[in-house]
CSV table of C-alpha atoms in Angstrom, one decimal:
chain,number,residue,atom,x,y,z
A,1,MET,CA,0.0,0.0,0.0
A,2,PRO,CA,1.3,3.5,-0.6
A,3,VAL,CA,2.5,5.1,2.6
A,4,GLN,CA,1.2,8.6,3.2
A,5,THR,CA,0.8,9.8,6.8
A,6,ALA,CA,-1.6,12.5,5.6
A,7,ALA,CA,-4.0,9.8,4.5
A,8,ALA,CA,-3.3,7.3,7.3
A,9,LYS,CA,-2.8,9.0,10.7
A,10,TYR,CA,-3.0,5.6,12.4
A,11,ASP,CA,-3.5,1.9,11.6
A,12,ILE,CA,-4.8,-0.1,14.6
A,13,LYS,CA,-7.2,-2.9,15.2
A,14,ASP,CA,-10.1,-1.2,16.8
A,15,LEU,CA,-10.5,2.3,18.2
A,16,THR,CA,-13.3,1.2,20.5
A,17,LEU,CA,-10.8,-0.7,22.6
A,18,ALA,CA,-9.4,2.6,24.0
A,19,ASP,CA,-11.3,2.6,27.3
A,20,GLU,CA,-9.7,-0.7,28.3
A,21,GLY,CA,-6.3,0.5,27.1
A,22,LYS,CA,-6.7,3.6,29.2
A,23,ARG,CA,-7.5,1.6,32.4
A,24,ARG,CA,-4.6,-0.8,31.9
A,25,THR,CA,-2.2,2.1,31.1
A,26,GLU,CA,-3.2,3.9,34.3
A,27,TRP,CA,-2.7,0.6,36.3
A,28,SER,CA,0.9,0.4,35.0
A,29,GLU,CA,1.5,4.1,35.8
A,30,ARG,CA,1.0,3.3,39.5
A,31,SER,CA,4.2,1.3,39.3
A,32,MET,CA,6.2,3.9,37.3
A,33,PRO,CA,7.0,6.7,39.8
A,34,VAL,CA,10.4,7.6,38.3
A,35,LEU,CA,8.9,8.2,34.9
A,36,ARG,CA,6.1,10.2,36.5
A,37,GLN,CA,8.6,12.6,38.1
A,38,ILE,CA,10.4,13.0,34.8
A,39,ARG,CA,7.1,13.7,33.0
A,40,ALA,CA,6.2,16.4,35.5
A,41,ARG,CA,9.5,18.2,34.9
A,42,PHE,CA,9.2,17.7,31.1
A,43,ALA,CA,5.7,19.3,31.2
A,44,LYS,CA,7.2,22.4,32.7
A,45,GLU,CA,10.5,22.6,30.6
A,46,GLN,CA,9.2,21.2,27.3
A,47,PRO,CA,12.7,19.9,26.2
A,48,LEU,CA,11.2,18.2,23.0
A,49,ARG,CA,8.9,21.0,22.0
A,50,GLY,CA,8.2,20.9,18.2
A,51,LEU,CA,10.3,17.7,17.6
A,52,LYS,CA,8.9,14.8,15.6
A,53,VAL,CA,9.8,11.5,17.2
A,54,SER,CA,9.3,8.1,15.5
A,55,ALA,CA,9.4,5.1,17.8
A,56,CYS,CA,9.6,1.4,17.0
A,57,LEU,CA,8.9,-0.2,20.3
A,58,HIS,CA,6.6,-2.9,21.8
A,59,VAL,CA,3.2,-1.3,22.1
A,60,THR,CA,2.4,-2.0,25.7
A,61,THR,CA,1.0,-0.2,28.7
A,62,GLU,CA,4.5,0.7,29.8
A,63,THR,CA,5.4,2.1,26.4
A,64,ALA,CA,2.2,4.1,26.6
A,65,ASN,CA,3.5,5.8,29.7
A,66,LEU,CA,6.7,6.6,27.9
A,67,MET,CA,4.8,8.1,24.9
A,68,GLN,CA,2.8,10.2,27.3
A,69,THR,CA,6.0,11.5,28.9
A,70,LEU,CA,7.4,12.4,25.4
A,71,ARG,CA,4.1,14.1,24.6
A,72,ALA,CA,4.3,16.1,27.8
A,73,ALA,CA,7.8,17.2,26.7
A,74,GLY,CA,6.3,18.7,23.6
A,75,ALA,CA,7.0,16.0,21.0
A,76,GLU,CA,4.8,14.8,18.2
A,77,ILE,CA,5.0,11.0,18.0
A,78,ALA,CA,4.6,8.2,15.5
A,79,LEU,CA,4.7,4.7,17.0
A,80,CYS,CA,5.0,1.4,15.3
A,81,ALA,CA,5.6,-2.1,16.7
A,82,SER,CA,9.0,-3.6,17.0
A,83,ASN,CA,7.6,-7.1,16.9
A,84,PRO,CA,4.5,-8.5,15.1
A,85,LEU,CA,3.1,-10.2,18.2
A,86,SER,CA,4.0,-7.6,20.9
A,87,THR,CA,1.2,-5.0,20.3
A,88,GLN,CA,-1.6,-4.6,22.9
A,89,ASP,CA,-4.4,-3.5,20.7
A,90,ASP,CA,-6.3,-1.7,23.4
A,91,VAL,CA,-3.2,0.3,24.3
A,92,ALA,CA,-2.7,1.3,20.7
A,93,ALA,CA,-6.3,2.6,20.6
A,94,HIS,CA,-5.9,4.5,23.8
A,95,LEU,CA,-2.7,6.3,22.5
A,96,VAL,CA,-4.5,7.3,19.3
A,97,ARG,CA,-7.7,8.5,20.9
A,98,ASP,CA,-6.5,10.1,24.1
A,99,HIS,CA,-2.9,11.3,23.3
A,100,GLY,CA,-2.8,12.0,19.6
A,101,VAL,CA,-0.1,9.5,18.9
A,102,HIS,CA,0.1,8.2,15.3
A,103,VAL,CA,0.1,4.5,16.0
A,104,TYR,CA,0.7,1.9,13.3
A,105,ALA,CA,0.5,-1.5,15.1
A,106,ILE,CA,-1.8,-4.5,15.2
A,107,LYS,CA,-1.1,-7.6,17.2
A,108,GLY,CA,-0.5,-10.6,14.8
A,109,GLU,CA,0.2,-8.4,11.8
A,110,ASP,CA,1.8,-10.2,8.8
A,111,HIS,CA,5.2,-9.5,7.4
A,112,GLU,CA,4.0,-7.0,4.8
A,113,THR,CA,1.9,-5.0,7.3
A,114,TYR,CA,4.8,-5.0,9.8
A,115,TYR,CA,7.1,-3.3,7.3
A,116,THR,CA,4.3,-1.1,6.0
A,117,HIS,CA,3.9,0.3,9.5
A,118,ILE,CA,7.7,0.9,9.8
A,119,ALA,CA,7.5,2.8,6.5
A,120,GLN,CA,4.6,4.9,7.9
A,121,ALA,CA,6.7,5.8,11.0
A,122,LEU,CA,9.5,6.9,8.7
A,123,ALA,CA,7.1,8.9,6.5
A,124,PHE,CA,6.2,10.9,9.6
A,125,GLY,CA,9.5,12.7,9.0
A,126,PRO,CA,11.2,12.2,12.3
A,127,GLN,CA,13.9,14.3,13.8
A,128,MET,CA,14.6,11.7,16.4
A,129,THR,CA,13.9,7.9,16.5
A,130,GLN,CA,13.6,5.4,19.3
A,131,ASP,CA,14.2,1.8,18.5
A,132,ASP,CA,13.9,-1.7,20.0
A,133,GLY,CA,15.9,-3.8,17.6
A,134,ALA,CA,17.2,-1.0,15.3
A,135,ASP,CA,14.6,-1.6,12.5
A,136,LEU,CA,14.0,2.2,12.0
A,137,VAL,CA,17.7,3.1,12.1
A,138,GLY,CA,18.5,0.1,9.9
A,139,ALA,CA,16.0,1.3,7.2
A,140,LEU,CA,17.3,4.9,7.4
A,141,HIS,CA,20.8,3.6,6.8
A,142,MET,CA,19.8,1.5,3.9
A,143,ILE,CA,18.4,4.6,2.4
A,144,ALA,CA,21.5,6.7,3.1
A,145,LEU,CA,23.7,4.0,1.6
A,146,ASN,CA,21.4,3.7,-1.5
A,147,ARG,CA,20.9,0.0,-0.7
A,148,LEU,CA,17.2,0.1,-1.5
A,149,ASP,CA,17.1,-3.5,-2.7
A,150,ASP,CA,17.9,-4.5,0.8
A,151,LEU,CA,14.8,-2.9,2.2
A,152,ALA,CA,11.6,-4.8,2.9
A,153,PRO,CA,9.3,-4.4,-0.1
A,154,PRO,CA,6.7,-2.1,1.6
A,155,ILE,CA,9.5,0.3,2.7
A,156,ARG,CA,11.3,0.1,-0.7
A,157,GLN,CA,8.0,0.9,-2.5
A,158,TRP,CA,7.5,4.0,-0.4
A,159,VAL,CA,11.2,5.1,-0.6
A,160,GLU,CA,11.2,4.7,-4.4
A,161,GLY,CA,8.4,7.2,-4.5
A,162,LEU,CA,10.7,9.9,-3.1
A,163,SER,CA,13.2,11.8,-5.1
A,164,PRO,CA,16.9,11.3,-4.3
A,165,SER,CA,17.0,14.7,-2.5
A,166,GLU,CA,13.9,13.8,-0.5
A,167,GLN,CA,15.5,10.5,0.5
A,168,MET,CA,18.7,12.2,1.7
A,169,ALA,CA,16.7,14.9,3.5
A,170,LEU,CA,14.8,12.2,5.4
A,171,VAL,CA,18.0,10.9,6.8
A,172,ALA,CA,19.7,14.3,7.3
A,173,ALA,CA,16.7,15.5,9.4
A,174,VAL,CA,17.4,12.8,12.1
A,175,ARG,CA,19.4,14.3,15.0
A,176,GLY,CA,19.9,11.0,16.7
A,177,SER,CA,18.3,7.8,18.0
A,178,THR,CA,18.0,5.7,21.2
A,179,GLU,CA,18.2,1.9,21.3
A,180,GLU,CA,16.4,-0.2,23.9
A,181,THR,CA,17.7,-3.7,23.5
A,182,THR,CA,20.9,-5.8,23.4
A,183,THR,CA,20.2,-7.0,19.9
A,184,GLY,CA,19.8,-3.5,18.5
A,185,VAL,CA,23.0,-2.3,20.2
A,186,ILE,CA,24.9,-5.2,18.6
A,187,ARG,CA,23.7,-4.1,15.2
A,188,LEU,CA,24.4,-0.4,15.8
A,189,LYS,CA,28.0,-1.1,17.1
A,190,ALA,CA,28.6,-3.1,14.0
A,191,MET,CA,27.5,-0.1,11.9
A,192,ALA,CA,29.7,2.2,14.0
A,193,LYS,CA,32.7,-0.1,13.5
A,194,GLU,CA,32.1,0.1,9.7
A,195,GLY,CA,32.0,3.9,10.0
A,196,ILE,CA,28.6,4.2,8.4
A,197,LEU,CA,26.5,5.7,11.2
A,198,GLN,CA,24.7,8.8,10.0
A,199,PHE,CA,23.8,10.2,13.4
A,200,PRO,CA,24.6,9.7,17.1
A,201,ILE,CA,23.0,6.8,19.0
A,202,ILE,CA,22.4,6.5,22.7
A,203,ALA,CA,22.5,2.9,23.8
A,204,VAL,CA,19.8,2.9,26.5
A,205,ASN,CA,20.4,-0.8,27.0
A,206,ASP,CA,24.0,-0.2,28.2
A,207,SER,CA,22.8,1.9,31.2
A,208,ASN,CA,23.1,-0.1,34.4
A,209,THR,CA,19.6,0.8,35.5
A,210,LYS,CA,18.4,-0.8,32.3
A,211,HIS,CA,20.2,-4.0,31.6
A,212,MET,CA,20.9,-5.0,35.2
A,213,PHE,CA,17.2,-4.8,36.1
A,214,ASP,CA,15.1,-4.9,32.9
A,215,ASN,CA,17.1,-7.7,31.3
A,216,ARG,CA,17.7,-9.8,34.4
A,217,TYR,CA,14.5,-9.3,36.5
A,218,GLY,CA,12.1,-8.2,33.8
A,219,THR,CA,13.1,-10.9,31.3
A,220,GLY,CA,13.5,-13.5,34.0
A,221,GLN,CA,10.0,-13.1,35.3
A,222,SER,CA,8.1,-12.3,32.0
A,223,THR,CA,9.7,-15.0,30.0
A,224,LEU,CA,8.5,-17.7,32.4
A,225,ASP,CA,5.1,-16.0,32.7
A,226,GLY,CA,4.8,-16.3,28.9
A,227,VAL,CA,5.7,-19.9,28.9
A,228,VAL,CA,3.3,-20.8,31.7
A,229,ARG,CA,0.4,-18.8,30.1
A,230,ALA,CA,1.0,-20.6,26.7
A,231,THR,CA,1.4,-24.1,28.1
A,232,ASN,CA,0.3,-24.4,31.7
A,233,LEU,CA,3.6,-26.2,32.3
A,234,LEU,CA,4.7,-27.1,35.8
A,235,LEU,CA,8.2,-25.8,36.1
A,236,ALA,CA,9.0,-27.7,39.3
A,237,GLY,CA,10.7,-30.9,38.4
A,238,SER,CA,11.2,-29.9,34.8
A,239,THR,CA,14.6,-29.6,33.0
A,240,VAL,CA,15.0,-26.1,31.6
A,241,VAL,CA,17.7,-25.4,29.0
A,242,VAL,CA,18.7,-21.7,28.9
A,243,ALA,CA,20.8,-20.7,25.9
A,244,GLY,CA,22.9,-17.7,26.7
A,245,TYR,CA,24.0,-16.5,30.1
A,246,GLY,CA,24.0,-12.8,29.6
A,247,TRP,CA,21.8,-10.6,31.8
A,248,CYS,CA,18.6,-12.0,30.3
A,249,GLY,CA,19.8,-15.6,30.6
A,250,ARG,CA,20.9,-15.1,34.2
A,251,GLY,CA,17.4,-13.8,35.0
A,252,VAL,CA,15.6,-16.7,33.4
A,253,ALA,CA,18.0,-19.3,34.9
A,254,SER,CA,17.6,-17.9,38.4
A,255,ARG,CA,13.8,-17.6,38.2
A,256,ALA,CA,13.4,-21.2,36.7
A,257,ARG,CA,15.6,-22.6,39.5
A,258,GLY,CA,13.4,-20.6,42.0
A,259,ALA,CA,10.4,-22.3,40.6
A,260,GLY,CA,11.9,-25.8,41.2
A,261,ALA,CA,13.3,-26.6,37.8
A,262,HIS,CA,16.7,-28.2,37.1
A,263,VAL,CA,18.5,-25.7,34.9
A,264,ILE,CA,21.1,-26.4,32.2
A,265,VAL,CA,23.0,-23.5,30.6
A,266,THR,CA,24.6,-23.5,27.2
A,267,GLU,CA,27.1,-20.8,26.2
A,268,ILE,CA,29.8,-20.0,23.6
A,269,ASP,CA,31.7,-17.6,25.8
A,270,PRO,CA,34.0,-19.2,28.5
A,271,LEU,CA,33.5,-16.4,31.0
A,272,PRO,CA,29.7,-16.5,31.4
A,273,ALA,CA,29.9,-20.3,31.1
A,274,LEU,CA,32.2,-20.3,34.1
A,275,GLU,CA,30.0,-17.9,35.9
A,276,ALA,CA,26.9,-20.1,35.3
A,277,ARG,CA,28.8,-23.1,36.7
A,278,MET,CA,29.9,-21.1,39.7
A,279,ASP,CA,26.3,-20.0,40.2
A,280,GLY,CA,25.4,-23.7,40.5
A,281,PHE,CA,24.0,-24.5,37.1
A,282,GLN,CA,24.9,-27.4,34.9
A,283,VAL,CA,26.8,-26.2,31.8
A,284,MET,CA,27.1,-28.1,28.5
A,285,THR,CA,26.7,-27.8,24.7
A,286,MET,CA,23.3,-27.6,23.1
A,287,GLY,CA,24.1,-30.9,21.5
A,288,GLU,CA,24.4,-32.5,24.9
A,289,ALA,CA,21.4,-30.7,26.3
A,290,ALA,CA,19.0,-31.4,23.4
A,291,PRO,CA,17.9,-34.9,24.5
A,292,LEU,CA,17.6,-33.8,28.2
A,293,GLY,CA,15.5,-30.7,28.2
A,294,ASP,CA,11.8,-30.4,28.8
A,295,LEU,CA,11.8,-26.7,28.0
A,296,PHE,CA,14.3,-24.8,25.9
A,297,ILE,CA,14.6,-20.9,26.0
A,298,THR,CA,17.0,-19.0,23.8
A,299,LEU,CA,18.3,-15.5,24.9
A,300,THR,CA,21.5,-14.9,22.8
A,301,GLY,CA,20.8,-12.4,20.1
A,302,ASN,CA,22.3,-14.7,17.6
A,303,ILE,CA,21.0,-16.8,14.7
A,304,HIS,CA,20.1,-20.5,14.7
A,305,VAL,CA,21.1,-21.3,18.3
A,306,ILE,CA,18.8,-24.3,18.1
A,307,ARG,CA,19.1,-26.1,14.8
A,308,SER,CA,17.8,-29.2,13.0
A,309,GLU,CA,20.2,-31.6,14.7
A,310,HIS,CA,19.1,-30.3,18.1
A,311,PHE,CA,15.4,-30.6,17.2
A,312,SER,CA,16.0,-34.2,16.0
A,313,ALA,CA,17.5,-35.2,19.3
A,314,MET,CA,14.8,-33.7,21.5
A,315,LYS,CA,12.5,-35.9,23.6
A,316,ASP,CA,8.8,-36.3,22.8
A,317,GLY,CA,6.9,-33.3,24.0
A,318,ALA,CA,9.9,-30.9,24.3
A,319,ILE,CA,8.9,-27.2,24.4
A,320,VAL,CA,11.0,-24.7,22.6
A,321,CYS,CA,10.7,-20.9,22.7
A,322,ASN,CA,12.7,-17.7,22.3
A,323,SER,CA,13.1,-14.6,24.4
A,324,GLY,CA,15.7,-12.9,22.3
A,325,HIS,CA,14.6,-10.0,20.2
A,326,PHE,CA,14.3,-11.7,16.8
A,327,ASN,CA,12.9,-15.2,16.0
A,328,VAL,CA,16.0,-16.2,14.1
A,329,GLU,CA,17.4,-17.8,17.2
A,330,LEU,CA,15.4,-20.9,16.3
A,331,ASP,CA,15.9,-22.5,12.9
A,332,LEU,CA,12.2,-22.8,12.2
A,333,ASP,CA,12.7,-23.4,8.5
A,334,GLY,CA,15.1,-26.3,9.3
A,335,LEU,CA,12.5,-27.7,11.8
A,336,ALA,CA,9.8,-27.5,9.1
A,337,ARG,CA,12.0,-29.4,6.7
A,338,ILE,CA,12.6,-32.3,9.0
A,339,SER,CA,9.0,-32.5,10.2
A,340,SER,CA,6.5,-35.0,8.9
A,341,ALA,CA,3.5,-33.0,10.3
A,342,ARG,CA,2.7,-29.8,12.0
A,343,ARG,CA,-0.5,-28.3,13.6
A,344,HIS,CA,-1.6,-25.7,16.1
A,345,VAL,CA,-2.6,-27.4,19.3
A,346,ARG,CA,-3.5,-24.3,21.4
A,347,ASP,CA,-3.0,-20.6,21.3
A,348,MET,CA,0.7,-19.8,20.8
A,349,VAL,CA,1.6,-23.4,20.6
A,350,GLU,CA,2.5,-25.2,17.3
A,351,GLU,CA,3.3,-28.9,17.3
A,352,PHE,CA,6.0,-30.4,14.9
A,353,VAL,CA,6.4,-34.1,14.5
A,354,VAL,CA,10.1,-35.1,14.1
A,355,LYS,CA,10.9,-38.8,13.8
A,356,GLY,CA,7.7,-39.7,15.6
A,357,ARG,CA,8.4,-37.3,18.4
A,358,ARG,CA,6.5,-34.0,19.1
A,359,VAL,CA,8.3,-30.7,19.4
A,360,MET,CA,6.3,-27.7,20.6
A,361,VAL,CA,7.2,-24.2,19.4
A,362,LEU,CA,5.7,-21.3,21.3
A,363,GLY,CA,4.7,-17.9,19.9
A,364,GLU,CA,6.1,-18.6,16.3
A,365,GLY,CA,9.5,-18.3,17.9
A,366,ARG,CA,9.0,-14.7,18.7
A,367,LEU,CA,9.5,-13.0,22.1
A,368,ILE,CA,7.5,-15.3,24.3
A,369,ASN,CA,7.1,-12.8,27.1
A,370,LEU,CA,5.2,-10.4,24.8
A,371,ALA,CA,3.6,-12.9,22.4
A,372,ALA,CA,1.9,-14.9,25.1
A,373,ALA,CA,2.1,-12.5,28.1
A,374,GLU,CA,2.3,-8.8,28.9
A,375,GLY,CA,6.0,-8.2,28.8
A,376,HIS,CA,8.0,-6.9,31.7
A,377,PRO,CA,6.4,-5.7,34.9
A,378,ALA,CA,5.8,-1.9,34.9
A,379,SER,CA,8.0,-1.4,38.0
A,380,VAL,CA,11.2,-2.5,36.1
A,381,MET,CA,10.2,-0.7,32.9
A,382,ASP,CA,10.0,2.4,35.0
A,383,MET,CA,13.8,2.6,35.1
A,384,SER,CA,14.2,1.5,31.4
A,385,PHE,CA,11.9,4.1,30.1
A,386,ALA,CA,13.3,6.7,32.5
A,387,ASN,CA,16.5,6.1,30.6
A,388,GLN,CA,14.7,6.4,27.3
A,389,ALA,CA,13.1,9.7,28.2
A,390,LEU,CA,16.3,11.2,29.5
A,391,ALA,CA,18.2,9.9,26.4
A,392,ALA,CA,15.6,11.8,24.2
A,393,GLU,CA,16.2,14.9,26.2
A,394,MET,CA,20.0,14.5,25.9
A,395,LEU,CA,19.7,14.1,22.1
A,396,ALA,CA,17.5,17.2,21.8
A,397,LYS,CA,20.0,19.3,23.7
A,398,GLU,CA,23.4,17.7,22.7
A,399,ALA,CA,22.9,16.1,19.3
A,400,GLY,CA,25.0,18.7,17.5
A,401,LYS,CA,27.8,18.1,19.9
A,402,LEU,CA,27.7,14.2,19.9
A,403,SER,CA,29.8,12.3,17.4
A,404,LYS,CA,28.3,9.8,15.0
A,405,ALA,CA,28.9,6.9,17.3
A,406,VAL,CA,27.1,4.7,19.9
A,407,HIS,CA,27.1,6.6,23.3
A,408,ARG,CA,26.0,5.7,26.8
A,409,LEU,CA,24.1,8.0,29.1
A,410,PRO,CA,26.4,9.6,31.7
A,411,PRO,CA,26.9,7.6,34.9
A,412,LEU,CA,25.3,10.4,36.9
A,413,VAL,CA,22.1,9.8,35.1
A,414,ASP,CA,22.2,6.1,36.0
A,415,GLN,CA,22.8,7.0,39.6
A,416,GLU,CA,20.0,9.6,39.7
A,417,ILE,CA,17.5,7.0,38.3
A,418,ALA,CA,18.6,4.5,40.9
A,419,ARG,CA,18.2,7.1,43.6
A,420,LEU,CA,14.7,8.1,42.5
A,421,LYS,CA,13.7,4.4,42.3
A,422,LEU,CA,15.0,3.8,45.9
A,423,GLN,CA,13.2,6.9,47.1
A,424,SER,CA,9.9,5.7,45.6
A,425,MET,CA,10.4,2.4,47.4
A,426,GLY,CA,10.9,4.2,50.7
A,427,ILE,CA,14.5,3.0,51.0
A,428,ALA,CA,17.3,5.2,52.4
A,429,ILE,CA,21.0,4.6,52.0
A,430,ASP,CA,24.1,5.9,53.7
A,431,THR,CA,26.2,8.8,52.4
A,432,LEU,CA,29.9,9.3,52.8
A,433,THR,CA,31.2,11.2,55.8
A,434,ALA,CA,33.8,14.0,55.2
A,435,GLU,CA,36.4,11.7,56.6
A,436,GLN,CA,35.5,8.9,54.2
A,437,VAL,CA,35.5,11.2,51.2
A,438,GLU,CA,39.0,12.4,52.2
A,439,TYR,CA,40.2,8.8,52.8
A,440,LEU,CA,39.0,7.6,49.4
A,441,ALA,CA,40.8,10.6,47.7
A,442,SER,CA,44.1,9.9,49.4
A,443,TRP,CA,46.9,7.6,48.7
A,444,ASP,CA,49.1,7.9,51.8
A,445,ALA,CA,46.7,7.1,54.6
A,446,GLY,CA,48.1,3.5,54.9
A,447,THR,CA,46.5,1.1,57.3
């Protein structure tokens, strides 16, 4: 379809769902006190006044609170989904009706619609973007590098309708972008290494108040929530194979053990593998783990972590899912090729028959915590989206001074977010005495 924002101010499932979306968004807001404080300041200072922001994020109640914060700061916003299954349709309706956000997102949208919505977010003419997986930034860079054949067809169709000067103006207008997730940061750092970044990026995921809490506690809880909602699996007594022991893998492994599961970790990096072993988990290769697991969860950011040879070795009834950003972590095409039959057996569960044994794939291999559940709890997203809001403010103020590279938010911002979160929880901590400050600054105090 031709992409013209003047003709399509939004594309959502059903505007009449807005009341429910409003109620649920207000419920999440109760657990987001840090973002509320930032919103109150933004409403007074208007740091984003007149800026157009295009965001490619999971359209959830927590994201709705971030969008309200950016609107309070004076921004105009277009929002599309960063995953075909992560949209909460009632929230999309609420944002359109009550906050004037141009939302292009429908839960379960097909491949063509997904990329049409990304094109619509780009056609909004952003001066700043926010990404969860770098899809918007990736498309902008394909345009800048004249690699139009590498764009998804709906985006390419729209871009080819622009003149070369309009294409370059689209990219040149962007002051910078923020990136929410590990997978996106990996892609962006690869672009920076090649020297092709067209504007500065703030890696929100690299903030301690993001990855140490969102990735570990948020992913840990919400991933298992998605698995249980999709399957009604009893974790106690099950063998859970966790692929990847980064912050997300640590969280899932810890929560699964807490639920009574026996946990096996697979890794390619010796340091986190050693850490997993020291944390008390069994560590082995995926080939060794394949016949042992009842539930497999990938959280690596890499491609084809579970392949045909692993599916072929799994026990009857094995459950496989992914909680990394893209569904490429599971070689689903390879699984389809070796399967003699496949069918949907319940919502979010597809059964493949391999050598007479059944392998269950959850949520089409997409983010199980958003496909089958509601994503991270609002209280942890409070810190993540506080980082997003402050990163947007930093880009608005400092973009002309920042190099075309991947940046982190200053450590003082991290500390302030943590301080505000503790304060909202009623927790006080000690401060250094003058004597302690002097001691830490000295080198000759001795013992």
